[in-house]
Coordinates of C-alpha atoms and ligand atoms in Angstrom, one line a residue:
X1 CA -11.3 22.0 -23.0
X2 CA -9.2 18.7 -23.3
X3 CA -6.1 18.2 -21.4
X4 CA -3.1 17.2 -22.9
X5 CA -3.6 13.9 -21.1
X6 CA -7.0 13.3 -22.4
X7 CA -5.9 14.1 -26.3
X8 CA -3.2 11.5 -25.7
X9 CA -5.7 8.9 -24.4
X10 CA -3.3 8.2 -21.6
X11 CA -5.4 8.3 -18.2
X12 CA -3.9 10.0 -15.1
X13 CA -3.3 7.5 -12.3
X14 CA -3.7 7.8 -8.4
X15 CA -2.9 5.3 -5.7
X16 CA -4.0 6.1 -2.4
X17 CA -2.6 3.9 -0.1
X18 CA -3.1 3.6 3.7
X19 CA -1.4 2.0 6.5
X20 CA -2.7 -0.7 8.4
X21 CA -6.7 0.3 7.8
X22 CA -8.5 -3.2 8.0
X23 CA -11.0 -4.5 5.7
X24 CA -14.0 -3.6 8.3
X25 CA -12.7 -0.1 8.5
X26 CA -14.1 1.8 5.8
X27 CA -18.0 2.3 4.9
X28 CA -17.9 0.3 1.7
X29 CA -17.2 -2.4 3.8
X30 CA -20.2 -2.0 6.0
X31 CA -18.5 0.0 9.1
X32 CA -21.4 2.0 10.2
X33 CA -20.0 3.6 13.0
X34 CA -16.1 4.7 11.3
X35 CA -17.7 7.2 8.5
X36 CA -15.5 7.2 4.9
X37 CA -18.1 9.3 2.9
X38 CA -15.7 10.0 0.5
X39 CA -13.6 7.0 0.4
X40 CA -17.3 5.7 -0.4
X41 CA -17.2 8.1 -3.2
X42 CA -14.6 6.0 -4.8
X43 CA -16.6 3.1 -4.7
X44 CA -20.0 4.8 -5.9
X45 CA -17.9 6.0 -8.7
X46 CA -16.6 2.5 -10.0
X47 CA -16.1 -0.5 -7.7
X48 CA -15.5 -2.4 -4.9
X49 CA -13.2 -5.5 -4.6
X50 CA -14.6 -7.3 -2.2
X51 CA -12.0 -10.1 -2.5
X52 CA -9.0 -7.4 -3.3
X53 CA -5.6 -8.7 -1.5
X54 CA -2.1 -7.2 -1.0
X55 CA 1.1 -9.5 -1.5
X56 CA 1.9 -9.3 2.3
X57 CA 0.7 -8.8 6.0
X58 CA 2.8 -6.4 6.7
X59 CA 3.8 -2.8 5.0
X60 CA 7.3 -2.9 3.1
X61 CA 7.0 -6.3 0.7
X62 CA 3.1 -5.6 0.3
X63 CA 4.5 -1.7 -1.0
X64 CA 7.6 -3.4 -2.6
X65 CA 4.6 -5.7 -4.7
X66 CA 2.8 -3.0 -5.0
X67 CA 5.1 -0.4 -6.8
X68 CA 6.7 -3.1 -9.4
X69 CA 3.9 -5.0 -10.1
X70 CA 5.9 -8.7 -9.2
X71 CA 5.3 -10.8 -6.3
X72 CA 8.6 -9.6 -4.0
X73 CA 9.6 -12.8 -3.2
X74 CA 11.1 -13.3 -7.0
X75 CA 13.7 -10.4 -6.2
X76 CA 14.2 -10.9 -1.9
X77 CA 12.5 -8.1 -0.3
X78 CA 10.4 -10.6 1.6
X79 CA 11.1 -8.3 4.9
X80 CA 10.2 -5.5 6.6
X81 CA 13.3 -3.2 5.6
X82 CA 15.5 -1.8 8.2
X83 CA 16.2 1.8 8.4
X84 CA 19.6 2.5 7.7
X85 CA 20.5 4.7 5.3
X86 CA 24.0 4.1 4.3
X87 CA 23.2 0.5 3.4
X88 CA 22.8 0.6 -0.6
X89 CA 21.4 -3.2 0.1
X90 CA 18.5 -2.4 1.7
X91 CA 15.9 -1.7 -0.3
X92 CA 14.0 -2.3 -3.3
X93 CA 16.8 -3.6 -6.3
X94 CA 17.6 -1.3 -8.8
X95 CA 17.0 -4.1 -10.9
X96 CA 13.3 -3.7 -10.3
X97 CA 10.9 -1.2 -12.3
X98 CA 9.0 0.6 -10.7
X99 CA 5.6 2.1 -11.6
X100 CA 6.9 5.5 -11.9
X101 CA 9.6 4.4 -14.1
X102 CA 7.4 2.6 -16.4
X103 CA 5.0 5.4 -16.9
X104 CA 7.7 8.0 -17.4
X105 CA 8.4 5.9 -20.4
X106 CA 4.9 7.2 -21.3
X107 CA 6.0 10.8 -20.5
X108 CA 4.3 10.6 -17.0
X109 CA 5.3 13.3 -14.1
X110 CA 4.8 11.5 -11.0
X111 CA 4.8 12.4 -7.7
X112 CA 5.3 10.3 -4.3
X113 CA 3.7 11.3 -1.3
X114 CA 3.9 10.1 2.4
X115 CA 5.3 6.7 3.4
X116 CA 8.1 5.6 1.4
X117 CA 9.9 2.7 3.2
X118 CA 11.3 1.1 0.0
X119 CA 15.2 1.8 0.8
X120 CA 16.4 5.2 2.7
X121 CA 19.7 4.9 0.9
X122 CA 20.0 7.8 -1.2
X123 CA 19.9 5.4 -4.8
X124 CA 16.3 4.0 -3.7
X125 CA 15.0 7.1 -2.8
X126 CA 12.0 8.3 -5.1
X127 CA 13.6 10.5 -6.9
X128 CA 15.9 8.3 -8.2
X129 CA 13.1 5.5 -9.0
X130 CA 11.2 7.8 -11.1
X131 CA 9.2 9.9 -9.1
X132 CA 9.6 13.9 -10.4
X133 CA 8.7 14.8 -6.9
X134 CA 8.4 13.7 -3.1
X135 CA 7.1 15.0 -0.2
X136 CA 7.3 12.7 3.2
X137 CA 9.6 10.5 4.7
X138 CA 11.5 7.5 3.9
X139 CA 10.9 5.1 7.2
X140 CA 8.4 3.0 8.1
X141 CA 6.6 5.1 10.3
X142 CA 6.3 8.6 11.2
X143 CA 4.8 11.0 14.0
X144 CA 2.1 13.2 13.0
X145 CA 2.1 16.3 14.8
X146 CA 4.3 18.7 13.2
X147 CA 5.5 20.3 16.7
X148 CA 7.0 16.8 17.4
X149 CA 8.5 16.4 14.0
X150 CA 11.9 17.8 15.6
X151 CA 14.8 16.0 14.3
X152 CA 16.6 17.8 11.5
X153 CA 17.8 15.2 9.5
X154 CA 19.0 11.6 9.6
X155 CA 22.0 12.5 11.3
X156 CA 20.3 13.1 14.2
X157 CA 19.0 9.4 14.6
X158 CA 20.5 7.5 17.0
X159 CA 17.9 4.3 16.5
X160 CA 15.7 2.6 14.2
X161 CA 12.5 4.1 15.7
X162 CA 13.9 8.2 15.6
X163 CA 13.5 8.1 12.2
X164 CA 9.5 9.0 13.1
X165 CA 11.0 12.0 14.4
X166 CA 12.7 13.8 11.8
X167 CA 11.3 16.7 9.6
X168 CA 9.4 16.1 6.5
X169 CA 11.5 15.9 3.1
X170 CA 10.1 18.1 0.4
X171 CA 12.8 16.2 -2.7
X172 CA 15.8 16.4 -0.7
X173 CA 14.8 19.7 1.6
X174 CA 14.0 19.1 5.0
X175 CA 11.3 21.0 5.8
X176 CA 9.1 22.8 8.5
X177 CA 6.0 21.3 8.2
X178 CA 3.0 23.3 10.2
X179 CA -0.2 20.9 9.7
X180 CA -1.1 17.5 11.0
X181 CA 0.8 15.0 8.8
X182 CA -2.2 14.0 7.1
X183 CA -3.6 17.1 6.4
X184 CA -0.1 18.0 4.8
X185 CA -0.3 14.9 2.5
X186 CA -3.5 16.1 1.3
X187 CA -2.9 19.2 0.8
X188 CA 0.4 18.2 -1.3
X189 CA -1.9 15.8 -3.1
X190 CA -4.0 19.0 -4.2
X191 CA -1.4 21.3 -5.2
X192 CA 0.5 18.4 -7.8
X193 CA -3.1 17.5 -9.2
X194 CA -3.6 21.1 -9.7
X195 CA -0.3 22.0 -11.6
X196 CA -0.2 18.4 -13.3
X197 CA -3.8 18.6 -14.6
X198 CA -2.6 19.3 -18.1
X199 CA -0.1 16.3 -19.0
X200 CA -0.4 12.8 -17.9
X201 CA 0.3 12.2 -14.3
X202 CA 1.1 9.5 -11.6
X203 CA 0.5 10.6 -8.0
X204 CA 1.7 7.4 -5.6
X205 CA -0.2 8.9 -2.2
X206 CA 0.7 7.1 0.2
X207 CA -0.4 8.0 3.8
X208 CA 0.8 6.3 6.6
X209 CA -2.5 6.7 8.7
X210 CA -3.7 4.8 10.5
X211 CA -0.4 3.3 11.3
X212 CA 0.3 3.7 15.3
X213 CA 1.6 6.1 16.8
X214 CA -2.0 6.8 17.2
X215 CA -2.7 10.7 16.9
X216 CA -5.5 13.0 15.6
X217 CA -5.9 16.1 16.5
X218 CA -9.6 17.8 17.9
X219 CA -10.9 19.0 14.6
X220 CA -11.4 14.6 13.5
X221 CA -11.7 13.6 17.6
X222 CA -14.7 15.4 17.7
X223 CA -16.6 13.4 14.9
X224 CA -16.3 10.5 17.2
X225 CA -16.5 11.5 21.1
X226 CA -19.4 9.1 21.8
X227 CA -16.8 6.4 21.1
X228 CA -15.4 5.1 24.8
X229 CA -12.9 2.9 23.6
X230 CA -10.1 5.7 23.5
X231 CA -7.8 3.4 20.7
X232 CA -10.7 3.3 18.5
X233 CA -11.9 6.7 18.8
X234 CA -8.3 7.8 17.5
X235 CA -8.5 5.5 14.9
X236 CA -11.4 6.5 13.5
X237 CA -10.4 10.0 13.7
X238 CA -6.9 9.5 11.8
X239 CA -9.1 7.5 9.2
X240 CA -11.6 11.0 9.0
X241 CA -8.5 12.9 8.2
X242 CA -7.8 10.7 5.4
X243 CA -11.3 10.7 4.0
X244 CA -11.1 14.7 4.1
X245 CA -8.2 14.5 2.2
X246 CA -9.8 11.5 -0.5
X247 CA -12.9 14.2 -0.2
X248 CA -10.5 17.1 -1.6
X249 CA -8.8 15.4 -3.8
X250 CA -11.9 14.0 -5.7
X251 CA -13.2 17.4 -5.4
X252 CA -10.2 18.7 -7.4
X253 CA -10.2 15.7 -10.6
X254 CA -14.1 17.4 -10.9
X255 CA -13.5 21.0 -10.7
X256 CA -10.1 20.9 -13.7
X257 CA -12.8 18.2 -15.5
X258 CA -10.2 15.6 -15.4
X259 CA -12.1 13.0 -12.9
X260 CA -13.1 10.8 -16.7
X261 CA -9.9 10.7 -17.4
X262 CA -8.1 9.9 -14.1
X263 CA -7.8 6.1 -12.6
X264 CA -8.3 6.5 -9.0
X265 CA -7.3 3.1 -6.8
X266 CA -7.5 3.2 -2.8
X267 CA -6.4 0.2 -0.8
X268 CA -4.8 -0.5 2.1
X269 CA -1.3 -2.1 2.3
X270 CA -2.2 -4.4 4.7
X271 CA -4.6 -5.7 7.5
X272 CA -5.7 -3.7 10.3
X273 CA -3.7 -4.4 13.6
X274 CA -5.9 -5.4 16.4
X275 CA -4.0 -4.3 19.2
X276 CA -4.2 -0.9 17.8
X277 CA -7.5 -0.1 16.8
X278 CA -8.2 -1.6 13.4
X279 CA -11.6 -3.4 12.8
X280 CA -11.1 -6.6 9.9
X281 CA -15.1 -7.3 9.9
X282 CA -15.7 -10.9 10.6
X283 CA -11.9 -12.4 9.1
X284 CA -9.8 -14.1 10.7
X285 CA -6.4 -12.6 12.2
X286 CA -5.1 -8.9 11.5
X287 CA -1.5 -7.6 10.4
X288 CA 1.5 -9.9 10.1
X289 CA -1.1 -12.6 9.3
X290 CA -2.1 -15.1 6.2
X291 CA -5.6 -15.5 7.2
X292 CA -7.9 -12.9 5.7
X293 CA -8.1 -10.7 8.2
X294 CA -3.9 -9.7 7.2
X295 CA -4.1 -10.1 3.3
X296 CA -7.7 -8.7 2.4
X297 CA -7.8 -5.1 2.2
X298 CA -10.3 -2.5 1.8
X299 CA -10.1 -1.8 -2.0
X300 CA -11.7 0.5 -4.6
X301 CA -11.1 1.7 -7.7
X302 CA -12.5 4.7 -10.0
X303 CA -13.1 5.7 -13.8
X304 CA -16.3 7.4 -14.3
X305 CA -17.4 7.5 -17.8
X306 CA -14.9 3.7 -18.4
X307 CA -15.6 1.5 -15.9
X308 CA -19.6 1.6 -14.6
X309 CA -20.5 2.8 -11.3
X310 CA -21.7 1.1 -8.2
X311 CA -20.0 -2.5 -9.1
X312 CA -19.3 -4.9 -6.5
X313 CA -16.3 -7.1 -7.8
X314 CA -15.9 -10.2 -6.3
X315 CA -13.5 -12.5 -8.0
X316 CA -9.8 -12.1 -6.2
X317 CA -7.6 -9.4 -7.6
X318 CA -4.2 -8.6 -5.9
X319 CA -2.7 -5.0 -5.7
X320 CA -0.1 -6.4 -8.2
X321 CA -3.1 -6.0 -11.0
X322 CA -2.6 -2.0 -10.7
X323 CA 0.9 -2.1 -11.9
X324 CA -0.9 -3.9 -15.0
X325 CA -3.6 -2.2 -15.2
X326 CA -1.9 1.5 -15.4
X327 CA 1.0 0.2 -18.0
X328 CA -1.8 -1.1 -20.0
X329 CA -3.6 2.1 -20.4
X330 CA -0.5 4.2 -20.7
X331 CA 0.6 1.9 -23.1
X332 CA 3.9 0.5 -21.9
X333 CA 5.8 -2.5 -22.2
X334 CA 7.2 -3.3 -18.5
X335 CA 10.7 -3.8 -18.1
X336 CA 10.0 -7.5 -16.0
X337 CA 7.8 -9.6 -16.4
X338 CA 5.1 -8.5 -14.6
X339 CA 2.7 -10.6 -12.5
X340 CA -0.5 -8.8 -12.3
X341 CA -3.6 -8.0 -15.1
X342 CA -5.1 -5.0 -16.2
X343 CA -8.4 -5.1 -14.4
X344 CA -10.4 -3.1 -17.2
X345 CA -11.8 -5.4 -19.5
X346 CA -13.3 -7.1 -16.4
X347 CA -14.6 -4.1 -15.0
X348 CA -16.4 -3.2 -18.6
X349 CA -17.7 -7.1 -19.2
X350 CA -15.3 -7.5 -21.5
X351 CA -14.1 -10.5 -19.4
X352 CA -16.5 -12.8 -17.9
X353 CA -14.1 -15.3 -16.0
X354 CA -12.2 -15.2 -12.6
X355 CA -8.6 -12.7 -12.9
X356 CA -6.7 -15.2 -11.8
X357 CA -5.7 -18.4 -11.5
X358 CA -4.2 -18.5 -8.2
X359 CA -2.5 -16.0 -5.8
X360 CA 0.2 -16.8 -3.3
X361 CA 1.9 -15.3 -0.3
X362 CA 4.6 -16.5 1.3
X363 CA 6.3 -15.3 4.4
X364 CA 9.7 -16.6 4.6
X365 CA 11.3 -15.7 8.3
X366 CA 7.9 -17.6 9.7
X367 CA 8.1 -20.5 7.2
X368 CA 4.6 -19.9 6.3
X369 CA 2.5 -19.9 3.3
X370 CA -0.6 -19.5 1.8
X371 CA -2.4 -19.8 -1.8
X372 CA -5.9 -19.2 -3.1
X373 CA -7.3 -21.0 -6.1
X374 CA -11.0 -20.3 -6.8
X375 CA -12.5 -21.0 -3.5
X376 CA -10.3 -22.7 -2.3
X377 CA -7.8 -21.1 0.2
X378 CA -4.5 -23.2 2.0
X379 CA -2.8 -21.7 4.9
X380 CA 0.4 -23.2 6.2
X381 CA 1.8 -21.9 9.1
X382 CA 5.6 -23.4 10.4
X383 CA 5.1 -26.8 10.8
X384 CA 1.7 -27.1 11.7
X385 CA -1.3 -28.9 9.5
X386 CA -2.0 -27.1 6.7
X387 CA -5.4 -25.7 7.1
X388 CA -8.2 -25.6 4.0
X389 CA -10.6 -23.7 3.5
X390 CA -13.8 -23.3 1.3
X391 CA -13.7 -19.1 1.3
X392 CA -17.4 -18.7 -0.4
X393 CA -18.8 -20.8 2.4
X394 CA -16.3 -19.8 4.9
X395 CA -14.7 -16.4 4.4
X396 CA -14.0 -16.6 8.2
X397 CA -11.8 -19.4 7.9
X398 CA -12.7 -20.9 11.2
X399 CA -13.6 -24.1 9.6
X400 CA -11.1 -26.2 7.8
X401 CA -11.6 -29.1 5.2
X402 CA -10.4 -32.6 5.7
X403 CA -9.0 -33.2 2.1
X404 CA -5.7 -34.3 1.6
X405 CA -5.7 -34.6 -2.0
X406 CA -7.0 -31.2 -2.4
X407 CA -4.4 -29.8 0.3
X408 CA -1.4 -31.9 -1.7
X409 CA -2.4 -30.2 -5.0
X410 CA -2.9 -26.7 -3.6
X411 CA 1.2 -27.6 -2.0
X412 CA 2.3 -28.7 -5.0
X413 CA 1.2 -25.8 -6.8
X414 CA 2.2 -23.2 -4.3
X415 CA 6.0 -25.3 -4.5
X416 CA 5.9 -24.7 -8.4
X417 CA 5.6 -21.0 -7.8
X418 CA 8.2 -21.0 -4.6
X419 CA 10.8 -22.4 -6.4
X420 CA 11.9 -19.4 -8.6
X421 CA 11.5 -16.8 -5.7
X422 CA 14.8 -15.8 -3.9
X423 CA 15.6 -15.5 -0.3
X424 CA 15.8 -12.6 1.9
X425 CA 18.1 -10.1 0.3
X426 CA 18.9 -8.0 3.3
X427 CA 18.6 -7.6 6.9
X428 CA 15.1 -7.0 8.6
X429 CA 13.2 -5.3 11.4
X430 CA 14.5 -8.4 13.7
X431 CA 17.8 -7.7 13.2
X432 CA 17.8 -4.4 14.2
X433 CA 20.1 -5.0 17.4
X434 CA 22.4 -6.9 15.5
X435 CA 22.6 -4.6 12.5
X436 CA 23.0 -1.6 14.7
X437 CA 26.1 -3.2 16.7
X438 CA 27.9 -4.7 13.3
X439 CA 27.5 -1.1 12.0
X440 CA 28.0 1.4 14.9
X441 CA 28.1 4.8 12.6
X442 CA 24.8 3.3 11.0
X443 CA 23.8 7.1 11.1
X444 CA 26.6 8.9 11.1
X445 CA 27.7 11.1 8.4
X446 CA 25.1 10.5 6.6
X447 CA 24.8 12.8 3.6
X448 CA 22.3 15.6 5.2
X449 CA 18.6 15.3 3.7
Ligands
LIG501 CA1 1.1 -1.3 6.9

């Protein structure tokens, strides 16, 4: 039997999106020793970007990219949001579409699940930018063991780092959530696949593992108790639980016969930390950086019966080509001008040359920047020399190129770009302190969710 969906010819769409998980850390990648046999899956099904990027090192402008389909730096969220949930300044402008307002154009029902960290105010919430449903939190961070989940509601913050502390939202229903975090986002991700499998649906899953604090409980420690090195044997269990959940999840598309007609992406929003865990392979630098190892992210993507299995992509894509890619099989027009592509006529040979043209980052509180045009990369970093590199010979980037014409056009470029991007629209991480004193009932009264 066809589903509504698949008489419409509008494919579902899933993003799975982890936290922090480096570009070594998942089996597609090579990692022998973390096992992603069903992240794999993903892979086996369709393909594997082996250049795929995010628009920043670090979680809330690479998700702010992600979700609207436009480099960040065009509207100001060029920051890592703070929490404060009165401010109806921080977070992602209403003037921005996002995915899940797009496709409801399309008569999508979307769901968000896990991390949300796009604005805690109650107008960016995701139920207000076009998600029908969401189940998770709004910071950047959360505990995962439900018996330290023990803040009611935001009103029992008293600083920016409680807010991994409070109970898990269910729309605006604080609930009592029994199972390991992860385990609960799966099993949420299951249940709204289930009931959704009949009309066209977006499910934006977004777990925050294997974002620090690092826990997993015994039933994914055990998988890896030969590992000594007690950070890494934590990460790779937090990583397991994920997999079980990709593993379920995939499981599910198969058994309602929906899998041909679902769109499955998994990526991570940016590079692993090394301080807590993460394994990038062989690049350079880790989260909060511009060298690979910060910006290259495990990445995958799934179509079975569209796209052919067992591809290895390696022209650069950015996370900005699903936004794209999903309005261009729904068959919307986007409400901005959007900066990615729709990856599919690459992925079926319809399109022989390289995506795109160039990609850019730029990371505005450390005056740095960085561009890629074919193979060649430029990395500037404050005020030092810019460094160039040749990534086909040199994916490591621990050799740099003496050529100043080359590094003056890649500037010049990279300046063409800059010059319509806007500056930080609201207060960061960094300003935490300051915030916090210029706003003393930051939490107070705040409506309770
Ligand atoms: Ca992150």
């Amino acid at each position: 039997m066809k589903s509504i969906a698949q008489e419409n010819n509008k494919p579902n769409i899933i993003i799975i999106l982890t936290d922090d998980q480096g570009y070594g850390d998942v089996g597609f990648n090579g990692n022998k020793q973390l096992l992603t046999p069903n992240i794999n899956r993903i892979a086996n099904n369709g393909v594997v970007f082996k250049n795929g990027y995010v628009t920043y090192s670090v979680c809330g402008p690479s998700r702010a990219g992600l979700i609207t389909g436009r480099y960040q730096d065009q509207f100001g969220f060029n920051r890592n949001p703070l929490f404060a949930p009165k401010d109806a300044n921080i977070g992602l402008p209403l003037s921005e579409e996002t995915l899940a307002e797009a496709l409801k154009k399309a008569g999508y029902t979307n769901m968000a699940i896990g991390k949300w960290h796009l604005g805690a105010h109650e107008s960016f919430r995701p139920l207000n930018r076009g998600f029908d449903e969401f189940f998770g939190f709004l910071s950047g961070g959360h505990k995962y063991f439900p018996e330290q989940l023990v803040l009611n509601d935001i009103s029992e913050v008293k600083a920016q780092f409680d807010a991994y502390d409070t109970k898990i939202l269910q729309n605006n229903t604080r609930i009592e959530e029994k199972e390991y975090l992860t385990d609960a986002f799966s099993r949420e991700a299951v249940k709204f696949v289930e009931k959704s499998a009949n009309k066209p649906f977006f499910l934006y899953l977004a777990y925050n593992a294997p974002h620090a604090p690092l826990q997993a409980p015994e039933k994914y420690l055990q998988r890896y108790k030969h590992i000594q090195k007690k950070d890494r044997q934590i990460y790779n269990a937090m990583v397991s639980a994920v997999d079980d959940g990709v593993g379920k999840l995939l499981d599910k598309l198969k058994e309602l016969n929906i899998d041909k007609n679902t769109i499955v992406f998994f990526l991570s929003d940016n590079g692993g930390d090394l301080s807590k865990g993460s394994y990038n392979g062989n690049l350079r630098g880790g989260k909060s950086s511009l060298f690979e190892g910060g910006i290259r992210v495990p990445f995958a993507m799934q179509w079975p019966g569209t796209i052919p299995p067992k591809q290895v992509y390696e022209n650069s894509i950015i996370s900005l080509d699903i936004f794209a890619t999903a309005v261009a099989q729904a068959k919307v027009i986007p409400k901005n001008k959007i900066d990615g592509v729709n990856l599919v006529p690459f992925l079926i040979g319809k399109k022989k040359d390289a995506p795109h043209e160039s990609l850019y980052w730029k990371m505005f509180d450390k005056e740095s920047f960085a561009i890629i045009k074919g193979d060649l990369k430029l990395v500037s970093i404050k005020k030092s020399t810019p460094l160039l590199f040749n990534l086909k010979k040199n994916s490591t980037e621990r050799k740099s190129i003496n050529d100043s014409i080359k590094v003056k056009k890649l500037k010049k470029l990279f300046d063409f770009w800059d010059a319509k991007n806007s500056k930080p629209i609201f207060d960061g991480l960094a300003e935490d302190k300051i915030y916090s004193e210029k706003h003393p009932d930051r939490y107070q009264n705040v409506e309770k969710y």
